XYZ file of C-alpha atoms in Angstrom:
732
model
C 24.471 -6.621 -4.282
C 23.802 -4.969 -0.635
C 23.883 -1.671 1.096
C 26.755 -0.876 3.333
C 26.943 1.163 6.428
C 29.106 4.092 6.066
C 31.462 4.010 9.302
C 32.457 6.677 11.386
C 34.401 6.961 14.674
C 31.672 6.310 17.147
C 30.754 3.158 15.220
C 34.552 2.191 15.044
C 34.623 2.625 18.943
C 31.426 0.869 19.370
C 32.503 -2.395 17.448
C 36.315 -2.533 18.799
C 35.027 -2.214 22.504
C 31.819 -4.385 22.075
C 31.246 -6.498 25.079
C 30.551 -9.350 22.680
C 34.579 -9.615 21.935
C 36.629 -12.276 23.165
C 39.791 -10.415 22.538
C 41.837 -9.106 25.156
C 42.736 -6.004 23.088
C 40.399 -3.412 21.603
C 42.274 -2.684 18.613
C 42.978 -3.703 15.037
C 46.303 -5.125 13.935
C 47.734 -4.801 10.318
C 50.818 -6.818 9.294
C 52.141 -6.571 5.925
C 53.568 -4.379 3.096
C 52.828 -0.748 1.838
C 49.419 -1.942 0.357
C 48.404 -3.323 3.862
C 49.889 0.021 5.379
C 47.445 2.100 2.837
C 44.480 0.177 4.485
C 46.160 0.954 7.927
C 45.882 4.577 7.338
C 42.424 4.309 5.946
C 41.217 2.746 9.141
C 43.200 5.075 11.496
C 41.934 8.009 9.937
C 38.368 6.966 11.251
C 39.856 7.196 14.759
C 42.207 10.307 14.228
C 41.857 12.503 11.222
C 45.111 14.023 11.720
C 47.083 10.715 10.835
C 49.932 11.552 8.890
C 50.152 8.843 5.771
C 53.373 9.869 4.675
C 55.276 10.228 8.170
C 56.959 6.743 8.469
C 58.032 4.412 5.768
C 59.087 0.593 6.494
C 58.552 0.962 10.048
C 55.848 0.030 12.682
C 53.178 2.678 13.225
C 50.701 2.844 16.407
C 47.589 4.811 16.794
C 45.724 5.516 20.176
C 42.269 6.292 20.845
C 41.972 9.871 21.282
C 42.434 10.663 25.168
C 43.353 7.431 26.032
C 46.436 5.237 26.450
C 44.818 2.273 24.790
C 45.971 1.268 21.226
C 43.306 1.551 18.509
C 45.270 0.394 15.460
C 48.798 -1.124 14.976
C 50.676 -1.570 11.777
C 53.700 -4.196 11.739
C 56.052 -3.764 8.738
C 56.561 -7.213 7.554
C 56.181 -7.661 3.764
C 57.316 -11.267 3.888
C 55.091 -12.378 6.878
C 58.290 -13.905 8.658
C 58.556 -11.463 11.440
C 58.440 -12.038 15.207
C 55.266 -10.263 15.539
C 53.656 -12.357 12.714
C 54.702 -15.683 14.027
C 53.625 -14.652 17.490
C 50.050 -13.632 16.131
C 49.857 -16.802 13.825
C 50.631 -18.986 17.013
C 48.291 -17.089 19.275
C 51.186 -16.704 21.654
C 50.155 -13.111 23.061
C 51.527 -11.688 26.239
C 51.662 -8.391 27.996
C 53.682 -6.375 25.334
C 51.177 -7.731 22.527
C 47.830 -8.326 23.527
C 45.338 -10.335 21.324
C 43.610 -7.823 18.951
C 39.983 -7.848 17.912
C 40.986 -7.764 14.102
C 44.058 -9.085 12.354
C 44.697 -8.282 8.823
C 47.597 -9.872 7.039
C 49.169 -9.209 3.604
C 51.972 -10.113 1.297
C 53.226 -10.832 -2.333
C 54.153 -7.778 -3.783
C 57.672 -7.710 -2.302
C 57.994 -11.511 -2.905
C 57.722 -10.447 -6.611
C 59.442 -7.211 -6.507
C 62.555 -8.867 -4.789
C 62.353 -12.307 -5.746
C 65.941 -13.027 -5.245
C 66.116 -11.837 -1.874
C 62.570 -13.364 -0.821
C 62.527 -16.789 -2.754
C 59.865 -15.277 -5.032
C 56.527 -16.974 -5.693
C 57.701 -20.420 -4.266
C 58.488 -18.838 -0.823
C 55.163 -16.757 -1.155
C 53.204 -19.868 -1.630
C 55.098 -21.830 1.554
C 53.969 -18.810 3.798
C 50.627 -19.077 2.841
C 50.457 -22.614 3.260
C 51.701 -21.830 6.817
C 48.953 -19.402 7.237
C 46.316 -22.197 6.128
C 47.980 -24.513 8.657
C 47.845 -21.977 11.568
C 44.417 -20.896 10.643
C 43.147 -24.515 10.848
C 44.819 -25.266 14.111
C 43.390 -22.197 15.715
C 39.837 -23.225 15.022
C 40.414 -26.468 17.163
C 39.035 -26.701 20.549
C 41.379 -25.708 23.118
C 43.677 -23.889 20.651
C 45.051 -20.548 21.093
C 42.768 -18.205 19.168
C 44.324 -15.808 16.855
C 41.654 -12.981 16.911
C 37.926 -12.575 16.722
C 38.336 -11.747 13.098
C 41.460 -12.840 10.798
C 41.583 -11.651 6.931
C 44.107 -11.629 4.313
C 44.452 -8.669 2.063
C 44.825 -9.811 -1.729
C 47.895 -9.057 -3.581
C 46.934 -5.581 -4.969
C 46.458 -5.419 -8.919
C 48.620 -3.321 -10.815
C 48.247 -0.895 -13.758
C 51.216 -1.548 -15.973
C 51.131 1.572 -17.685
C 51.597 3.515 -14.637
C 54.248 1.397 -12.840
C 57.992 2.706 -12.916
C 60.447 0.534 -14.896
C 61.853 -1.295 -11.813
C 58.148 -2.394 -10.660
C 57.029 -3.054 -14.232
C 60.052 -5.471 -14.770
C 58.730 -7.475 -11.817
C 55.406 -6.996 -10.773
C 53.591 -9.354 -13.288
C 49.899 -9.048 -13.663
C 49.532 -12.857 -14.549
C 51.598 -13.639 -11.484
C 49.613 -11.533 -9.199
C 46.243 -12.960 -10.610
C 47.687 -16.614 -9.880
C 48.705 -15.791 -6.393
C 45.202 -14.496 -5.473
C 43.649 -17.423 -7.214
C 45.962 -19.580 -5.008
C 44.681 -18.032 -1.805
C 41.191 -18.444 -2.731
C 41.610 -22.154 -3.840
C 43.241 -22.407 -0.255
C 40.042 -21.066 1.431
C 42.017 -18.193 3.006
C 39.817 -15.608 4.511
C 40.819 -13.256 1.487
C 38.899 -9.822 0.678
C 38.756 -10.617 -2.961
C 36.105 -7.756 -3.359
C 38.935 -5.339 -2.750
C 40.736 -6.784 -6.196
C 37.448 -6.073 -7.851
C 37.548 -2.342 -6.574
C 41.117 -1.798 -7.608
C 40.409 -3.136 -11.211
C 37.188 -1.160 -11.484
C 39.109 1.996 -10.619
C 42.466 2.178 -12.630
C 42.330 5.891 -12.509
C 42.333 5.659 -8.591
C 46.119 5.140 -8.684
C 49.183 7.161 -9.777
C 51.976 4.821 -9.406
C 50.229 1.667 -10.743
C 50.473 0.084 -7.206
C 49.138 2.275 -4.472
C 45.486 3.397 -4.728
C 43.861 6.677 -3.802
C 42.942 7.589 0.072
C 39.279 7.465 -1.265
C 39.248 3.850 -2.668
C 41.194 2.506 0.402
C 38.629 4.237 2.548
C 35.952 2.379 0.652
C 37.981 -0.751 1.106
C 38.352 -0.324 4.771
C 34.574 0.621 5.135
C 33.882 -2.813 3.572
C 35.986 -4.561 6.051
C 34.358 -2.752 8.615
C 30.973 -3.956 7.489
C 32.237 -7.521 7.667
C 33.677 -7.102 11.066
C 31.395 -4.890 12.933
C 27.962 -4.845 11.724
C 26.817 -7.375 14.155
C 27.921 -4.804 17.029
C 26.594 -1.661 15.299
C 23.284 -2.266 13.539
C 20.132 -2.362 15.220
C 18.421 -5.606 14.118
C 14.864 -3.976 14.067
C 13.569 -2.070 11.130
C 14.372 -0.194 9.222
C 17.312 -2.458 7.738
C 19.335 0.257 5.810
C 22.318 -1.776 5.953
C 22.089 -5.232 4.242
C 25.773 -6.270 3.755
C 26.934 -8.751 6.285
C 23.765 -8.650 8.151
C 21.389 -11.254 9.227
C 17.631 -10.481 9.051
C 15.695 -11.272 12.029
C 12.955 -13.782 11.879
C 9.510 -12.289 11.088
C 7.805 -11.235 14.397
C 4.384 -12.222 15.703
C 2.506 -9.939 14.098
C 3.578 -10.751 10.819
C 3.014 -14.480 11.476
C -0.478 -13.380 12.555
C -0.996 -11.206 9.586
C 0.103 -14.083 7.270
C -2.397 -16.348 8.929
C -5.104 -13.903 8.624
C -4.183 -13.607 4.688
C -4.728 -17.350 4.562
C -7.910 -17.324 6.594
C -9.086 -14.880 4.069
C -8.275 -17.287 1.395
C -9.986 -19.999 3.100
C -13.199 -18.108 3.509
C -13.126 -17.209 -0.331
C -12.752 -20.944 -1.144
C -15.695 -21.627 1.178
C -17.993 -19.079 -0.537
C -17.724 -21.116 -3.662
C -18.597 -24.452 -1.741
C -20.821 -23.714 0.993
C -24.633 -23.136 0.504
C -25.101 -20.742 3.007
C -22.525 -18.228 4.242
C -22.720 -16.618 7.676
C -23.672 -13.084 7.295
C -20.784 -11.663 9.677
C -18.574 -13.209 6.823
C -17.589 -10.538 4.091
C -18.611 -10.980 0.671
C -16.605 -12.919 -2.259
C -15.726 -9.532 -3.517
C -14.303 -8.200 -0.441
C -12.484 -11.271 0.526
C -10.795 -11.229 -2.736
C -9.698 -7.780 -2.158
C -8.641 -8.794 1.338
C -6.514 -11.434 0.118
C -4.898 -9.063 -2.613
C -3.899 -6.510 -0.088
C -2.654 -9.127 2.473
C -0.543 -10.839 -0.176
C 0.838 -7.643 -1.481
C 2.041 -6.639 1.870
C 3.359 -10.047 2.498
C 5.330 -9.672 -1.042
C 6.536 -6.398 0.169
C 7.891 -7.834 3.597
C 9.570 -10.792 1.619
C 10.945 -7.871 -0.760
C 12.392 -5.667 1.872
C 12.847 -7.764 5.229
C 14.384 -10.825 3.895
C 17.581 -11.772 1.978
C 15.834 -13.204 -0.769
C 16.116 -10.035 -3.058
C 19.217 -7.954 -3.553
C 19.425 -4.303 -2.518
C 21.795 -1.730 -4.020
C 22.880 1.734 -2.941
C 21.276 4.677 -4.595
C 23.595 7.185 -6.632
C 22.592 10.310 -8.304
C 23.640 10.345 -12.044
C 22.146 13.577 -13.563
C 21.679 12.306 -17.254
C 19.938 9.160 -15.900
C 17.708 11.446 -13.949
C 16.970 13.818 -16.904
C 16.228 10.687 -19.108
C 13.900 9.407 -16.663
C 12.008 12.643 -16.610
C 12.262 12.959 -20.455
C 10.800 9.482 -21.200
C 7.738 10.299 -18.776
C 7.279 13.534 -20.480
C 7.329 11.887 -23.725
C 4.736 9.284 -22.468
C 2.568 11.810 -21.038
C 2.581 13.838 -24.364
C 1.774 10.681 -26.294
C -1.378 10.162 -24.004
C -2.443 13.647 -24.357
C -6.311 13.337 -25.011
C -9.746 15.699 -24.669
C -11.818 15.637 -21.256
C -15.457 15.827 -20.930
C -15.055 18.893 -18.643
C -13.448 22.332 -19.302
C -14.015 23.134 -15.528
C -11.035 24.722 -13.662
C -9.063 22.525 -11.785
C -11.394 19.736 -12.612
C -10.970 16.080 -11.680
C -9.009 14.818 -14.839
C -6.789 17.876 -14.510
C -6.121 17.268 -10.778
C -5.607 13.428 -11.302
C -3.104 14.279 -14.071
C -1.354 16.781 -11.761
C -0.975 14.246 -8.956
C 0.241 11.646 -11.507
C 3.069 13.899 -13.109
C 4.194 14.916 -9.556
C 4.377 11.353 -8.146
C 6.401 10.129 -11.196
C 8.947 13.086 -10.702
C 9.131 12.044 -6.713
C 9.790 8.464 -7.725
C 12.511 9.362 -9.987
C 13.822 11.641 -7.236
C 13.902 8.899 -4.835
C 15.238 6.167 -7.058
C 18.002 8.635 -8.119
C 18.849 10.069 -4.589
C 18.615 13.392 -5.847
C 17.864 14.871 -2.545
C 21.476 15.813 -2.301
C 21.151 18.152 -5.062
C 19.681 21.528 -3.675
C 18.459 22.575 -7.051
C 16.402 19.360 -7.280
C 15.415 19.117 -3.804
C 13.683 22.548 -3.559
C 11.345 22.185 -6.425
C 10.351 18.674 -5.136
C 9.477 20.363 -2.001
C 7.054 22.446 -4.102
C 5.376 19.291 -5.479
C 4.751 18.216 -1.748
C 3.226 21.828 -1.227
C 0.963 21.202 -4.434
C -0.384 17.938 -3.091
C -1.289 19.935 0.171
C -2.643 22.633 -1.972
C -5.393 20.255 -3.639
C -5.939 18.875 -0.104
C -7.187 22.446 0.996
C -8.847 23.255 -2.055
C -10.692 20.016 -2.879
C -12.102 19.502 0.578
C -12.950 23.140 1.069
C -14.997 23.120 -2.208
C -16.773 19.898 -0.874
C -17.611 21.132 2.399
C -18.947 24.463 0.852
C -20.988 22.686 -1.940
C -22.298 19.694 0.080
C -22.848 21.323 3.710
C -21.935 17.718 4.859
C -19.849 17.685 7.951
C -20.593 14.442 9.303
C -18.561 11.575 10.357
C -19.316 9.174 7.309
C -17.328 10.999 4.492
C -14.722 12.274 6.823
C -14.070 8.937 8.203
C -14.014 7.288 4.705
C -11.350 9.895 3.796
C -9.054 9.045 6.682
C -9.584 5.387 6.121
C -8.716 5.504 2.491
C -5.585 7.600 3.255
C -4.319 5.400 6.102
C -5.220 2.076 5.622
C -1.948 1.105 3.573
C 0.284 3.192 5.636
C -1.113 1.671 9.086
C -0.991 -1.673 8.102
C 2.654 -1.316 6.615
C 3.867 0.138 9.840
C 2.831 -3.091 11.804
C 3.831 -5.243 9.191
C 7.170 -3.849 8.235
C 8.083 -2.784 11.912
C 8.452 0.761 10.787
C 6.668 3.787 12.245
C 3.391 5.358 10.918
C 5.322 8.561 10.709
C 7.872 7.289 8.249
C 4.902 7.234 5.530
C 4.756 11.006 6.359
C 2.273 11.993 3.670
C -0.441 9.938 5.159
C -0.279 11.346 8.606
C 0.447 15.079 7.095
C -2.647 14.596 4.742
C -5.007 13.349 7.401
C -4.117 16.158 9.844
C -4.936 18.812 7.159
C -8.201 17.045 6.231
C -9.232 17.227 9.825
C -7.743 20.932 10.031
C -9.886 21.693 6.954
C -12.990 19.818 8.385
C -12.732 21.851 11.714
C -12.346 25.143 10.027
C -15.468 24.691 8.083
C -17.494 22.723 10.559
C -17.229 25.600 13.224
C -19.933 28.060 12.275
C -20.748 26.569 8.998
C -23.195 29.534 8.085
C -20.199 31.745 8.190
C -18.707 29.874 5.087
C -21.075 31.810 2.955
C -20.353 35.170 3.953
C -17.170 37.538 4.476
C -16.535 35.831 7.855
C -15.253 32.901 6.108
C -11.933 34.759 5.673
C -11.751 35.373 9.206
C -12.172 31.830 10.169
C -9.427 30.879 7.719
C -7.110 33.729 9.297
C -8.081 32.323 13.062
C -7.162 28.500 11.747
C -4.049 29.706 10.340
C -2.896 31.577 13.582
C -3.783 28.566 15.895
C -2.248 26.064 14.018
C 1.033 28.416 13.768
C 1.021 28.727 17.611
C 0.459 24.949 18.123
C 3.366 24.245 15.684
C 5.481 27.094 16.860
C 4.956 26.297 20.605
C 5.422 22.693 20.606
C 1.847 22.067 21.638
C 1.153 18.852 19.752
C 0.283 16.166 22.123
C 3.189 14.014 21.757
C 3.781 13.758 25.515
C 0.364 11.998 25.767
C 1.384 9.785 22.948
C 4.436 8.733 24.732
C 2.489 7.796 27.616
C 0.231 5.498 25.466
C 3.256 3.943 24.167
C 3.263 5.613 20.767
C 6.858 6.985 20.026
C 6.533 9.505 17.235
C 9.197 12.073 16.394
C 7.969 15.414 17.626
C 10.918 17.336 15.900
C 10.219 15.499 12.352
C 6.473 15.947 12.484
C 6.901 19.891 13.325
C 9.203 20.111 10.335
C 6.947 18.227 8.051
C 3.849 20.298 9.251
C 5.592 23.692 9.223
C 7.328 23.593 6.114
C 4.013 23.513 4.266
C 1.694 25.387 6.989
C 0.348 27.977 4.743
C -0.190 26.372 1.329
C -3.161 24.393 2.520
C -4.944 27.661 3.545
C -3.952 28.983 0.316
C -5.824 26.175 -1.322
C -8.868 26.919 0.837
C -8.526 30.575 -0.166
C -8.589 29.787 -3.911
C -11.615 27.564 -3.526
C -13.474 30.367 -1.612
C -12.537 33.207 -4.105
C -13.813 30.571 -6.828
C -17.071 30.010 -5.022
C -18.027 33.166 -3.720
C -16.837 35.252 -6.289
C -16.245 33.345 -9.403
C -19.510 34.423 -11.094
C -18.917 38.049 -10.460
C -14.985 37.865 -11.434
C -16.264 36.440 -14.714
C -18.477 39.446 -15.702
C -16.164 42.058 -14.447
C -15.026 44.404 -17.241
C -11.566 43.965 -16.311
C -11.538 40.210 -16.072
C -10.194 39.654 -19.970
C -7.251 41.909 -19.262
C -6.504 40.173 -16.019
C -6.693 36.672 -17.932
C -4.346 38.099 -20.620
C -1.750 39.605 -18.292
C -1.667 36.624 -15.842
C 0.002 34.222 -18.208
C 3.195 36.234 -18.793
C 3.003 37.279 -14.974
C 2.994 33.615 -13.963
C 5.815 32.734 -16.424
C 7.915 35.572 -14.832
C 6.822 34.214 -11.240
C 8.101 30.876 -12.030
C 11.572 32.453 -13.460
C 11.869 34.521 -10.156
C 11.102 31.372 -8.280
C 13.709 29.175 -9.855
C 16.273 32.006 -9.526
C 15.608 32.428 -5.991
C 15.672 28.692 -5.087
C 19.227 28.212 -7.293
C 20.877 31.068 -5.588
C 20.220 29.749 -2.074
C 23.287 28.346 -0.375
C 21.847 24.811 0.398
C 18.780 22.955 0.683
C 18.671 23.943 4.571
C 18.613 27.551 3.936
C 15.750 27.260 1.235
C 13.724 25.194 3.940
C 13.587 28.266 6.106
C 12.119 30.376 3.104
C 9.960 27.413 1.628
C 6.759 28.272 3.651
C 6.658 31.709 2.166
C 7.599 31.251 -1.318
C 6.003 27.869 -2.228
C 2.583 29.440 -2.929
C 4.223 31.484 -5.832
C 5.198 28.417 -8.216
C 1.841 26.701 -7.123
C -0.328 29.624 -8.343
C 1.829 30.413 -11.294
C 1.494 26.670 -12.459
C -2.393 26.645 -11.923
C -2.803 29.799 -13.792
C -0.766 28.218 -16.798
C -2.276 24.987 -16.678
C -5.934 26.658 -17.125
C -4.859 29.474 -19.480
C -7.314 28.685 -22.009
C -10.216 26.217 -22.767
C -8.021 23.758 -24.685
C -5.897 23.261 -21.729
C -8.488 22.967 -19.407
C -10.300 20.282 -21.542
C -7.158 18.197 -22.221
C -4.967 16.151 -20.070
C -2.512 13.195 -20.324
C -4.056 9.641 -19.669
C -0.888 8.302 -18.470
C -0.506 10.991 -15.810
C -4.088 10.499 -14.966
C -3.864 7.013 -14.502
C -0.700 7.459 -12.064
C -2.516 10.067 -10.309
C -5.528 7.783 -9.442
C -3.051 5.477 -7.579
C -0.486 8.311 -6.511
C -1.283 7.579 -2.719
C -0.208 3.820 -3.171
C 2.597 4.738 -5.707
C 3.926 7.064 -2.530
C 3.691 4.560 0.219
C 4.549 1.492 -1.468
C 7.791 2.526 -2.938
C 9.455 2.346 0.456
C 9.399 -1.287 0.402
C 8.658 -2.534 -3.347
C 10.088 -0.023 -5.761
C 12.774 0.903 -3.600
C 14.184 -0.928 -0.409
C 15.596 -0.342 2.888
C 12.754 2.327 3.501
C 13.666 4.138 0.188
C 17.470 4.176 1.204
C 18.358 1.510 -1.412
C 17.199 0.184 -4.996
C 15.323 -3.265 -5.041
C 16.927 -5.946 -7.426
C 14.576 -8.164 -9.005
C 17.008 -9.314 -11.753
C 20.445 -9.195 -12.050
C 21.908 -6.124 -10.381
C 24.716 -5.876 -13.278
C 21.680 -4.970 -15.451
C 20.772 -1.508 -13.875
C 18.350 -0.522 -16.575
C 16.725 -3.819 -17.168
C 16.160 -4.210 -13.405
C 14.629 -0.796 -13.013
C 12.384 -1.407 -16.069
C 11.218 -4.813 -14.568
C 10.931 -3.422 -10.904
C 8.594 -0.280 -12.294
C 6.477 -2.629 -14.113
C 5.790 -4.825 -11.168
C 5.591 -1.942 -9.015
C 2.904 -0.096 -10.871
C 0.986 -3.355 -11.377
C 0.735 -4.078 -7.696
C 0.163 -0.204 -6.607
C -2.873 -0.445 -9.092
C -4.399 -3.664 -7.293
C -3.512 -2.109 -3.813
C -5.647 0.972 -5.027
C -8.465 -1.268 -5.842
C -8.119 -3.233 -2.437
C -7.832 -0.186 -0.439
C -11.206 1.228 -1.812
C -12.789 -2.159 -1.288
C -11.478 -2.346 2.453
C -12.596 1.178 3.325
C -15.884 0.449 2.034
C -16.359 -2.731 3.777
C -14.727 -1.037 7.253
C -17.604 1.384 6.870
C -20.185 -0.898 6.111
C -22.723 -2.705 8.859
C -23.603 -6.248 9.264
C -27.495 -6.782 9.627
C -29.124 -10.084 10.160
C -31.918 -8.961 7.747
C -29.483 -8.156 4.770
C -27.566 -10.435 2.430
C -23.942 -11.017 2.582
C -23.004 -8.103 0.817
C -21.206 -4.818 1.710
C -23.707 -1.969 2.743
C -22.576 1.596 3.101
C -23.262 2.561 6.627
C -25.166 5.678 7.501
C -25.188 7.471 10.879
C -28.446 6.624 12.570
C -29.156 7.673 16.008
C -28.820 4.872 18.591
C -31.863 5.534 20.471
C -34.347 5.189 17.438
C -33.031 1.562 16.858
C -33.005 0.578 20.503
C -36.615 -1.162 20.449
C -35.615 -3.076 17.273
C -32.320 -4.208 18.865
C -33.818 -5.451 21.732
C -36.367 -7.482 19.781
C -33.578 -9.108 18.050
C -31.701 -10.234 21.121
C -34.639 -12.788 21.633
C -34.230 -14.005 18.040
C -32.532 -16.876 16.854
C -29.329 -15.741 14.744
C -25.983 -16.467 16.131
C -24.504 -14.280 19.026
C -21.791 -12.607 16.636
C -24.188 -11.786 14.356
C -26.844 -10.419 16.851
C -23.990 -8.310 18.453
C -22.888 -7.033 14.951
C -26.638 -5.855 14.261
C -26.795 -3.819 17.411
C -27.218 -0.371 16.299
C -24.431 0.908 18.463
C -22.163 -0.567 16.085
C -23.434 1.987 13.736
C -22.075 4.766 15.435
C -18.843 6.106 13.639
C -17.630 7.818 16.846
C -17.819 4.552 18.338
C -15.784 2.764 15.856
C -13.251 5.757 15.988
C -12.631 5.195 19.813
C -12.443 1.220 19.494
C -10.271 1.748 16.317
C -7.860 3.912 17.724
C -7.790 1.860 20.995
C -6.949 -1.187 19.334
C -4.086 0.528 17.245
C -2.702 1.752 20.687
C -2.880 -1.694 22.113
C -1.189 -3.203 18.964
C 1.531 -0.683 19.094
C 2.300 -1.363 22.569
C 1.926 -5.365 22.114
C 4.095 -5.610 18.969
C 6.591 -2.861 19.825
């Protein structure tokens, strides 16, 4: 299995007029009977949609490039391949009247059966095919006149006997057609045998038993175009969304260096078990194991999605399969429903469960290509808003309660969020922005931090609401007036799509502030609300009001003309279903104190599930299905792939946490070889001790690492960003 490119006019032009062609003419030549003519019309409609498929019968047809005199496609009626043009083409005897084409498609057989007395039947057809075999062999010899860049034969079209007319039924023997196609394959003719499989699989696509629908012929010609044109139309750089008739490029230098680094981690891990003393600059054995796991899984993802080792299949939306996936997940979640230790509003277990079931829905949504269904796309947009609501709510609660605005926690959060996305961007040759949730979440973490960090004393007064309003206005102006620093990034060689970012950011620009507002209400006024005399009445009416709110939301989103129209409304309507869900999920003590263990487990690795799906659960950067077993066993493959995917994501989650702690650690000559959490120490206070160390005996690297200047998180930020910019330019 593989994924095809869906060809359009511009692609055909780029293919037929490619500078790589050795042909004189920039057109496709079709010679044969009415089944070949059907494919000619499918090709011609890519060039000119107004081509009349019923205008001419048993005659030659020419289609020219729009606005040009040059021929785009030519059909020659010759059901026996004995005509002058067919012989001229097979002998490569081109002239000013007939230029050498880029592509030649020949087809015959149906008329040999239909008019056996006139044509000589299968015997004459076989002689014709033997002659084609001979001419193709001669054209491949050195110095021989080439026929075209590409020469293919159309198989004899399979028939549907029940739909044939009596005359055709008496002559078009299915067994004879099967033998003829097998003979062409045995003679090693370049036959598009997949067309036979397509026709046999779609008997309902024919009304007369011989000629198939325009849609099926369009699909057949698209397959031909993939074979002929992919080399000229597909960008050889990632993402590889077309895998049919495509040669994957060799791994780039960064991947080779990355693989070498992973092997180095393995060697150091082995050394840990054999050496008596380990240099302190070397990470601990536990860290090396996680580095090895992380590096190994990313290399597995590269093999899965950047090599032809595993097949990729197109995604198709099937309503009942999508429904079955969600039903199965619901049953699993309900079966693992259990009590928690806390009854807190939006407690940790509840938010983990929330993230878990949302990620499962998103995985099913991507796997089934449900984005084309507006009624599904719109609620999934709300799921993204729910994630961002939790970003605003959770971080606002932390800063309010802990009053910790230092770089240490902020850096740890950003590292944990981005380590996988950044590593994948370089290994897979993609853009960091492709894994949009990581940069989106990171940006909002920084915005929440900045909002709470400015005038922190105001967080505990009514001025906190003014700060939220000011922050929202500023971010709306930045996004609305296109003030993001993408021009500066381009100067640094970072090519991110400003339009895509502004869409992603703007679509959910208010929901984070809603989350912060809920946090402030709970923290500033929670105790007062609980003792308010009208609180029980408010709680009692909140449940039916929330149900009504969800009904109104779904009515609204289902009545939008398209998902594009809904996107305009989403920033304003998304808080409604989010808040309604929160009310219903926390409606009583029982619901607050219970959650689903399965969904909680998924929530703990929701970040890895979202990012790794691009290349492990799915393929071609989520545009295809990864095939680990036989592609014909769709459900078996889905189950096996999901099992492997979840297991590797669990390993990635653990490894990412360890790598984050390691990157936040410092190396000290006075400390054993373990990972030490780094604290932000003032550089000046430790400078005398650092100068004393310069005169001591430890190796240079260890002494450099022990300098307190490397304890500065701000400096590490600068060094890290500078290194990423250099890598981006060097491996672009």
